[in-house]
């Protein structure tokens, strides 16, 4: 894999740390800014909504910009958003900074996903995506728990400052490692924006984006409210939240790594096997949440299955949108973040039911069930087509 791909993964690590670390900081943010935990959870949805809107919009605006300038501008804007968020005492302002940071993240990821696919041969998109997403999974293993510990010891604002600081060496790496300027031959050979947007009319692309959104909604719905499960349902101390996040992150790394090897050639078995197991896992986690050992084992397993299935579906989005050479990454980003926006909202609504803190886990199971009911009758249509084919 080429070196620029790993530089992009470093940036995704910083952004993934920010996106996921709220799972361990929500109680402190809610207390400090005098809002409920459910209200604080909308910060996750705000970030996701910014990603959904920003991915296609910013990708369309930046499609003719030099790649290095685009990536550098996005990462510096992302850092500035976190610096402002760390200083504010107003929840609406914090909410706004999450939207701004999300727009920057969306632009960066849309460009990076498209770039990753062009940095490798056509039959290795899954492996390239696995390297890029390894930044996210490493964030869940190291960055997110680190942010949670930092937040516990020094307050949630310290975690925001840490993310802002982390962006600076990443920006330097982009400046040094990504070539300046544009490839004019490539630019003149690109399809028109209207032609790229027309890809969204393809039923198979819409179907796979919907499935990716549902699986990601299940993932984010439970991950966002994992902290109360650890401290209230399992009765453990706050530092155990970081342990749970590390295990989920370790599982996600395993899932992305395995899927990276299989999603190019054998996506069908990943979906057919991983989907039912993921469905079983969420209610099992809800029923065994008061048993710490079972809780931690299942958190690891669900992290593995969630990211294996989710990354496989996102790889299919890149294949299905192969004709959209500059917008394909934005479609994949939008699919991921529709789920990330909807999942926490659905999960938050369950907190006031009899299920209480376990409501998000049951909701995740229901979301996966809906995805499987849609996917299984159409499995061949979802998985047919290799990197050299354009699906019709």
Short mmCIF file of C-alpha atoms in Angstrom, two decimals:
data_model
loop_
_atom_site.label_atom_id
_atom_site.label_comp_id
_atom_site.label_asym_id
_atom_site.label_seq_id
_atom_site.Cartn_x
_atom_site.Cartn_y
_atom_site.Cartn_z
CA UNK A 1 0.00 0.00 0.00
CA UNK A 2 1.38 3.47 -0.91
CA UNK A 3 2.65 5.85 1.79
CA UNK A 4 0.06 8.60 1.09
CA UNK A 5 -2.65 6.13 2.03
CA UNK A 6 -1.19 5.79 5.53
CA UNK A 7 -0.98 9.58 5.87
CA UNK A 8 -4.69 9.74 5.10
CA UNK A 9 -5.28 7.04 7.71
CA UNK A 10 -3.46 9.20 10.29
CA UNK A 11 -5.90 12.03 9.64
CA UNK A 12 -8.85 9.64 9.85
CA UNK A 13 -7.48 8.57 13.24
CA UNK A 14 -7.70 12.14 14.55
CA UNK A 15 -11.19 12.59 13.15
CA UNK A 16 -12.36 9.19 14.35
CA UNK A 17 -11.13 9.98 17.85
CA UNK A 18 -13.30 13.09 17.86
CA UNK A 19 -16.37 11.37 16.44
CA UNK A 20 -16.32 8.42 18.84
CA UNK A 21 -14.90 9.94 22.02
CA UNK A 22 -18.23 11.52 22.96
CA UNK A 23 -19.39 8.05 24.00
CA UNK A 24 -17.22 8.41 27.10
CA UNK A 25 -17.69 12.16 27.64
CA UNK A 26 -21.46 12.65 27.43
CA UNK A 27 -22.18 12.49 31.18
CA UNK A 28 -19.52 15.14 31.94
CA UNK A 29 -20.62 17.39 29.08
CA UNK A 30 -24.24 17.13 30.21
CA UNK A 31 -23.31 18.01 33.79
CA UNK A 32 -20.99 20.88 32.86
CA UNK A 33 -23.38 22.52 30.38
CA UNK A 34 -26.53 21.77 32.41
CA UNK A 35 -28.33 19.59 29.87
CA UNK A 36 -29.61 16.00 29.99
CA UNK A 37 -27.53 13.07 28.78
CA UNK A 38 -30.07 12.55 26.01
CA UNK A 39 -29.65 16.16 24.89
CA UNK A 40 -25.87 15.83 25.03
CA UNK A 41 -26.23 12.75 22.84
CA UNK A 42 -27.56 14.98 20.04
CA UNK A 43 -23.97 16.19 19.62
CA UNK A 44 -23.30 12.85 17.95
CA UNK A 45 -26.28 13.34 15.66
CA UNK A 46 -25.19 16.93 14.90
CA UNK A 47 -21.82 15.65 13.82
CA UNK A 48 -23.42 12.98 11.65
CA UNK A 49 -25.88 15.41 10.05
CA UNK A 50 -22.97 17.68 9.18
CA UNK A 51 -21.24 14.70 7.59
CA UNK A 52 -24.34 13.75 5.59
CA UNK A 53 -24.90 17.25 4.21
CA UNK A 54 -21.22 18.05 3.90
CA UNK A 55 -20.04 14.90 2.13
CA UNK A 56 -21.74 15.44 -1.25
CA UNK A 57 -21.82 19.24 -0.98
CA UNK A 58 -18.15 19.74 -0.13
CA UNK A 59 -17.05 16.94 -2.46
CA UNK A 60 -18.88 18.65 -5.32
CA UNK A 61 -17.27 22.01 -4.49
CA UNK A 62 -13.80 20.51 -4.05
CA UNK A 63 -13.81 18.08 -7.00
CA UNK A 64 -11.60 20.39 -9.08
CA UNK A 65 -9.43 21.66 -6.23
CA UNK A 66 -5.85 20.42 -5.76
CA UNK A 67 -6.00 17.38 -3.51
CA UNK A 68 -3.35 18.55 -1.04
CA UNK A 69 -4.92 21.98 -0.59
CA UNK A 70 -8.34 20.41 -0.03
CA UNK A 71 -7.12 17.92 2.56
CA UNK A 72 -5.01 20.53 4.35
CA UNK A 73 -7.84 23.05 4.52
CA UNK A 74 -10.26 20.46 5.86
CA UNK A 75 -7.95 19.23 8.63
CA UNK A 76 -7.13 22.78 9.81
CA UNK A 77 -10.81 23.74 9.89
CA UNK A 78 -11.48 20.58 11.87
CA UNK A 79 -8.81 21.58 14.40
CA UNK A 80 -10.22 25.11 14.73
CA UNK A 81 -13.69 23.75 15.42
CA UNK A 82 -12.38 21.70 18.32
CA UNK A 83 -10.45 24.62 19.77
CA UNK A 84 -13.61 26.73 19.84
CA UNK A 85 -15.60 23.82 21.29
CA UNK A 86 -13.07 23.41 24.08
CA UNK A 87 -13.46 27.05 25.12
CA UNK A 88 -17.22 27.51 24.96
CA UNK A 89 -19.61 27.40 27.92
CA UNK A 90 -22.70 27.33 25.69
CA UNK A 91 -24.28 24.09 24.52
CA UNK A 92 -25.66 25.68 21.30
CA UNK A 93 -22.16 26.93 20.44
CA UNK A 94 -20.71 23.48 21.14
CA UNK A 95 -23.45 22.01 18.95
CA UNK A 96 -22.50 24.44 16.15
CA UNK A 97 -18.80 23.58 16.41
CA UNK A 98 -19.68 19.90 15.97
CA UNK A 99 -21.50 20.74 12.75
CA UNK A 100 -18.55 22.79 11.46
CA UNK A 101 -16.10 20.04 12.39
CA UNK A 102 -18.36 17.51 10.70
CA UNK A 103 -18.43 19.51 7.47
CA UNK A 104 -14.63 19.56 7.48
CA UNK A 105 -14.50 15.86 8.32
CA UNK A 106 -16.99 15.09 5.55
CA UNK A 107 -14.99 16.96 2.95
CA UNK A 108 -11.78 15.33 4.05
CA UNK A 109 -13.21 11.81 4.12
CA UNK A 110 -14.99 12.18 0.77
CA UNK A 111 -11.75 13.27 -0.90
CA UNK A 112 -9.72 10.66 1.00
CA UNK A 113 -12.06 7.77 0.11
CA UNK A 114 -11.91 8.66 -3.56
CA UNK A 115 -8.15 9.15 -3.36
CA UNK A 116 -7.66 5.80 -1.62
CA UNK A 117 -9.51 4.01 -4.42
CA UNK A 118 -7.32 5.67 -7.05
CA UNK A 119 -4.04 4.95 -5.25
CA UNK A 120 -4.38 1.18 -5.77
CA UNK A 121 -5.29 -1.19 -8.58
CA UNK A 122 -9.03 -1.62 -9.27
CA UNK A 123 -9.26 -5.02 -7.56
CA UNK A 124 -7.81 -3.77 -4.26
CA UNK A 125 -10.35 -1.15 -3.24
CA UNK A 126 -11.39 -3.20 -0.23
CA UNK A 127 -7.82 -3.44 1.07
CA UNK A 128 -7.26 0.30 0.49
CA UNK A 129 -10.48 1.06 2.35
CA UNK A 130 -9.35 -1.21 5.18
CA UNK A 131 -6.11 0.77 5.53
CA UNK A 132 -8.00 4.06 5.50
CA UNK A 133 -10.59 2.84 8.01
CA UNK A 134 -7.82 1.45 10.21
CA UNK A 135 -7.43 5.06 11.30
CA UNK A 136 -10.96 4.89 12.67
CA UNK A 137 -10.46 1.53 14.35
CA UNK A 138 -7.16 2.57 15.92
CA UNK A 139 -9.01 5.65 17.15
CA UNK A 140 -11.53 3.42 18.91
CA UNK A 141 -8.71 1.33 20.42
CA UNK A 142 -6.38 4.12 21.53
CA UNK A 143 -7.71 7.59 20.77
CA UNK A 144 -11.23 7.24 22.13
CA UNK A 145 -10.32 5.49 25.39
CA UNK A 146 -7.46 7.94 25.75
CA UNK A 147 -9.90 10.79 25.33
CA UNK A 148 -12.22 9.19 27.86
CA UNK A 149 -9.42 8.83 30.42
CA UNK A 150 -8.25 12.38 29.74
CA UNK A 151 -11.81 13.60 30.14
CA UNK A 152 -12.21 11.71 33.40
CA UNK A 153 -8.96 13.07 34.85
CA UNK A 154 -8.87 16.61 33.42
CA UNK A 155 -12.39 17.25 32.13
CA UNK A 156 -14.00 16.85 28.72
CA UNK A 157 -12.47 20.09 27.44
CA UNK A 158 -8.99 18.58 27.67
CA UNK A 159 -10.07 15.85 25.27
CA UNK A 160 -11.21 18.46 22.75
CA UNK A 161 -7.88 20.31 23.06
CA UNK A 162 -6.03 17.03 22.53
CA UNK A 163 -7.87 16.38 19.25
CA UNK A 164 -7.08 19.90 18.04
CA UNK A 165 -3.40 19.39 18.87
CA UNK A 166 -3.37 16.00 17.15
CA UNK A 167 -4.43 17.63 13.88
CA UNK A 168 -1.29 19.74 13.64
CA UNK A 169 1.27 16.99 12.93
CA UNK A 170 -1.28 15.40 10.60
CA UNK A 171 -1.46 18.68 8.65
CA UNK A 172 2.32 18.72 8.41
CA UNK A 173 2.30 15.13 7.14
CA UNK A 174 -0.24 16.02 4.46
CA UNK A 175 1.83 19.04 3.46
CA UNK A 176 4.95 16.90 3.10
CA UNK A 177 3.47 13.64 1.83
CA UNK A 178 0.68 14.57 -0.61
CA UNK A 179 1.79 15.97 -4.00
CA UNK A 180 0.80 19.54 -4.79
CA UNK A 181 -1.24 20.49 -7.83
CA UNK A 182 -3.66 18.48 -9.91
CA UNK A 183 -3.27 15.82 -12.54
CA UNK A 184 -4.72 17.74 -15.50
CA UNK A 185 -5.14 14.63 -17.63
CA UNK A 186 -7.14 13.00 -14.90
CA UNK A 187 -9.18 16.15 -14.31
CA UNK A 188 -10.10 16.55 -17.98
CA UNK A 189 -11.10 12.89 -18.15
CA UNK A 190 -13.55 13.11 -15.26
CA UNK A 191 -17.25 12.77 -15.95
CA UNK A 192 -19.46 15.81 -15.51
CA UNK A 193 -20.91 16.40 -12.05
CA UNK A 194 -24.42 15.74 -13.39
CA UNK A 195 -23.28 12.33 -14.66
CA UNK A 196 -21.75 11.49 -11.28
CA UNK A 197 -24.92 12.53 -9.44
CA UNK A 198 -26.93 10.34 -11.83
CA UNK A 199 -25.23 7.33 -10.22
CA UNK A 200 -27.58 7.85 -7.28
CA UNK A 201 -30.49 6.75 -9.46
CA UNK A 202 -29.15 3.20 -9.58
CA UNK A 203 -31.32 0.97 -7.40
CA UNK A 204 -28.45 -1.27 -6.29
CA UNK A 205 -26.42 1.70 -5.06
CA UNK A 206 -29.39 3.07 -3.13
CA UNK A 207 -30.04 -0.37 -1.63
CA UNK A 208 -26.48 -0.85 -0.40
CA UNK A 209 -26.33 2.69 0.98
CA UNK A 210 -29.56 1.99 2.90
CA UNK A 211 -28.16 -1.23 4.35
CA UNK A 212 -24.92 0.50 5.34
CA UNK A 213 -26.93 3.24 7.04
CA UNK A 214 -29.03 0.74 9.01
CA UNK A 215 -26.01 -1.23 10.25
CA UNK A 216 -24.19 1.97 11.18
CA UNK A 217 -27.28 3.29 12.97
CA UNK A 218 -27.23 0.16 15.12
CA UNK A 219 -23.52 0.60 15.81
CA UNK A 220 -23.69 4.27 16.77
CA UNK A 221 -26.96 3.96 18.60
CA UNK A 222 -25.44 1.61 21.15
CA UNK A 223 -21.90 3.01 21.14
CA UNK A 224 -23.12 6.55 21.93
CA UNK A 225 -24.84 5.37 25.11
CA UNK A 226 -22.41 2.65 26.13
CA UNK A 227 -21.16 4.63 29.14
CA UNK A 228 -24.44 4.37 31.15
CA UNK A 229 -24.56 0.63 30.44
CA UNK A 230 -21.10 0.19 31.95
CA UNK A 231 -21.63 2.41 34.99
CA UNK A 232 -25.32 1.77 35.77
CA UNK A 233 -26.32 -1.63 34.37
CA UNK A 234 -22.99 -3.32 35.14
CA UNK A 235 -22.37 -1.18 38.24
CA UNK A 236 -18.74 -0.40 37.37
CA UNK A 237 -16.68 2.75 37.88
CA UNK A 238 -16.15 5.43 35.23
CA UNK A 239 -12.67 4.22 34.27
CA UNK A 240 -14.23 0.93 33.09
CA UNK A 241 -15.89 2.93 30.31
CA UNK A 242 -12.45 3.23 28.73
CA UNK A 243 -11.98 -0.55 29.00
CA UNK A 244 -15.25 -1.14 27.17
CA UNK A 245 -14.29 1.35 24.47
CA UNK A 246 -10.88 -0.28 24.03
CA UNK A 247 -12.52 -3.67 23.59
CA UNK A 248 -15.05 -2.31 21.10
CA UNK A 249 -12.20 -0.63 19.21
CA UNK A 250 -10.08 -3.78 19.22
CA UNK A 251 -13.04 -5.68 17.83
CA UNK A 252 -13.61 -3.06 15.15
CA UNK A 253 -9.95 -3.34 14.10
CA UNK A 254 -10.30 -7.10 13.75
CA UNK A 255 -13.56 -6.68 11.83
CA UNK A 256 -12.17 -4.14 9.36
CA UNK A 257 -9.00 -6.19 8.85
CA UNK A 258 -10.90 -9.39 8.11
CA UNK A 259 -13.42 -7.60 5.89
CA UNK A 260 -10.58 -5.89 4.03
CA UNK A 261 -9.35 -9.32 2.94
CA UNK A 262 -12.79 -10.63 1.97
CA UNK A 263 -14.89 -7.70 0.80
CA UNK A 264 -13.25 -7.46 -2.64
CA UNK A 265 -13.75 -11.11 -3.56
CA UNK A 266 -16.25 -12.67 -1.18
CA UNK A 267 -18.64 -10.05 0.24
CA UNK A 268 -21.57 -12.49 0.23
CA UNK A 269 -20.28 -14.75 3.05
CA UNK A 270 -19.38 -11.72 5.20
CA UNK A 271 -22.97 -10.47 4.98
CA UNK A 272 -24.61 -13.91 5.18
CA UNK A 273 -22.64 -14.99 8.27
CA UNK A 274 -21.87 -11.71 9.99
CA UNK A 275 -25.39 -10.29 9.69
CA UNK A 276 -27.24 -12.95 11.73
CA UNK A 277 -24.47 -13.05 14.33
CA UNK A 278 -24.66 -9.27 14.73
CA UNK A 279 -28.44 -9.54 15.11
CA UNK A 280 -28.08 -12.09 17.92
CA UNK A 281 -25.36 -10.10 19.66
CA UNK A 282 -27.28 -6.90 20.45
CA UNK A 283 -30.12 -8.47 22.48
CA UNK A 284 -27.60 -10.84 24.08
CA UNK A 285 -25.63 -7.81 25.23
CA UNK A 286 -28.80 -6.25 26.65
CA UNK A 287 -29.69 -9.39 28.60
CA UNK A 288 -26.17 -9.93 29.97
CA UNK A 289 -25.21 -6.29 30.62
CA UNK A 290 -25.27 -6.81 34.39
CA UNK A 291 -22.52 -9.43 34.09
CA UNK A 292 -19.25 -7.52 33.54
CA UNK A 293 -17.32 -10.41 31.97
CA UNK A 294 -20.10 -11.20 29.50
CA UNK A 295 -20.55 -7.48 28.85
CA UNK A 296 -16.92 -6.97 27.85
CA UNK A 297 -16.78 -10.12 25.71
CA UNK A 298 -19.89 -9.13 23.82
CA UNK A 299 -18.69 -5.54 23.38
CA UNK A 300 -15.60 -6.94 21.62
CA UNK A 301 -17.68 -9.32 19.49
CA UNK A 302 -20.15 -6.61 18.48
CA UNK A 303 -17.33 -4.26 17.56
CA UNK A 304 -15.89 -6.97 15.30
CA UNK A 305 -19.17 -7.84 13.62
CA UNK A 306 -20.39 -4.25 13.27
CA UNK A 307 -17.30 -3.04 11.47
CA UNK A 308 -16.84 -6.20 9.39
CA UNK A 309 -20.37 -5.90 8.05
CA UNK A 310 -20.36 -2.11 7.82
CA UNK A 311 -17.03 -1.81 6.00
CA UNK A 312 -18.04 -4.55 3.55
CA UNK A 313 -21.20 -2.65 2.67
CA UNK A 314 -19.27 0.61 2.25
CA UNK A 315 -16.81 -1.16 -0.06
CA UNK A 316 -19.80 -2.23 -2.14
CA UNK A 317 -20.86 1.43 -2.33
CA UNK A 318 -17.47 2.33 -3.81
CA UNK A 319 -17.78 -0.44 -6.40
CA UNK A 320 -21.36 0.42 -7.30
CA UNK A 321 -20.47 4.12 -7.67
CA UNK A 322 -17.36 3.38 -9.72
CA UNK A 323 -18.60 5.69 -12.48
CA UNK A 324 -18.59 8.65 -10.06
CA UNK A 325 -14.84 9.11 -9.90
CA UNK A 326 -14.87 12.16 -7.62
CA UNK A 327 -18.20 11.70 -5.79
CA UNK A 328 -18.07 8.00 -4.86
CA UNK A 329 -16.35 8.75 -1.58
CA UNK A 330 -19.09 11.23 -0.65
CA UNK A 331 -21.77 8.61 -1.26
CA UNK A 332 -19.97 6.18 1.03
CA UNK A 333 -19.55 8.92 3.65
CA UNK A 334 -23.23 9.85 3.45
CA UNK A 335 -24.29 6.21 3.86
CA UNK A 336 -22.13 5.85 6.96
CA UNK A 337 -23.38 9.03 8.56
CA UNK A 338 -27.08 8.75 7.83
CA UNK A 339 -26.86 5.83 10.22
CA UNK A 340 -24.65 7.75 12.64
CA UNK A 341 -27.25 10.54 12.75
CA UNK A 342 -30.37 8.41 13.03
CA UNK A 343 -28.99 5.77 15.40
CA UNK A 344 -28.34 7.98 18.44
CA UNK A 345 -31.72 9.72 18.01
CA UNK A 346 -33.54 6.38 18.03
CA UNK A 347 -31.40 5.18 20.92
CA UNK A 348 -32.01 8.35 22.94
CA UNK A 349 -35.77 7.88 22.55
CA UNK A 350 -35.53 4.46 24.20
CA UNK A 351 -33.84 5.82 27.33
CA UNK A 352 -37.18 7.06 28.68
CA UNK A 353 -38.87 3.68 28.18
CA UNK A 354 -38.95 0.75 30.60
CA UNK A 355 -35.79 -0.57 28.98
CA UNK A 356 -33.87 2.42 30.34
CA UNK A 357 -30.11 2.32 29.71
CA UNK A 358 -30.51 -0.97 27.83
CA UNK A 359 -32.96 0.54 25.34
CA UNK A 360 -30.26 1.46 22.79
CA UNK A 361 -29.06 -2.16 22.68
CA UNK A 362 -32.55 -3.45 21.90
CA UNK A 363 -33.00 -0.71 19.30
CA UNK A 364 -29.73 -1.75 17.63
CA UNK A 365 -30.99 -5.31 17.36
CA UNK A 366 -34.17 -4.08 15.69
CA UNK A 367 -32.21 -1.96 13.18
CA UNK A 368 -30.03 -4.91 12.20
CA UNK A 369 -33.14 -7.09 11.86
CA UNK A 370 -34.64 -4.59 9.41
CA UNK A 371 -31.38 -4.55 7.43
CA UNK A 372 -31.32 -8.35 7.17
CA UNK A 373 -34.96 -8.56 6.14
CA UNK A 374 -34.12 -6.25 3.25
CA UNK A 375 -30.73 -7.75 2.41
CA UNK A 376 -31.26 -11.50 2.37
CA UNK A 377 -33.82 -11.70 -0.48
CA UNK A 378 -31.52 -9.44 -2.55
CA UNK A 379 -28.13 -10.81 -1.49
CA UNK A 380 -27.04 -11.71 -5.01
CA UNK A 381 -27.90 -8.25 -6.32
CA UNK A 382 -25.96 -6.65 -3.47
CA UNK A 383 -22.78 -8.70 -3.86
CA UNK A 384 -22.59 -9.30 -7.60
CA UNK A 385 -19.98 -7.28 -9.42
CA UNK A 386 -16.24 -7.02 -8.93
CA UNK A 387 -13.97 -4.04 -9.12
CA UNK A 388 -13.72 -4.24 -12.90
CA UNK A 389 -17.48 -4.16 -13.43
CA UNK A 390 -19.92 -1.29 -13.47
CA UNK A 391 -23.22 -2.47 -12.07
CA UNK A 392 -26.34 -1.55 -13.93
#
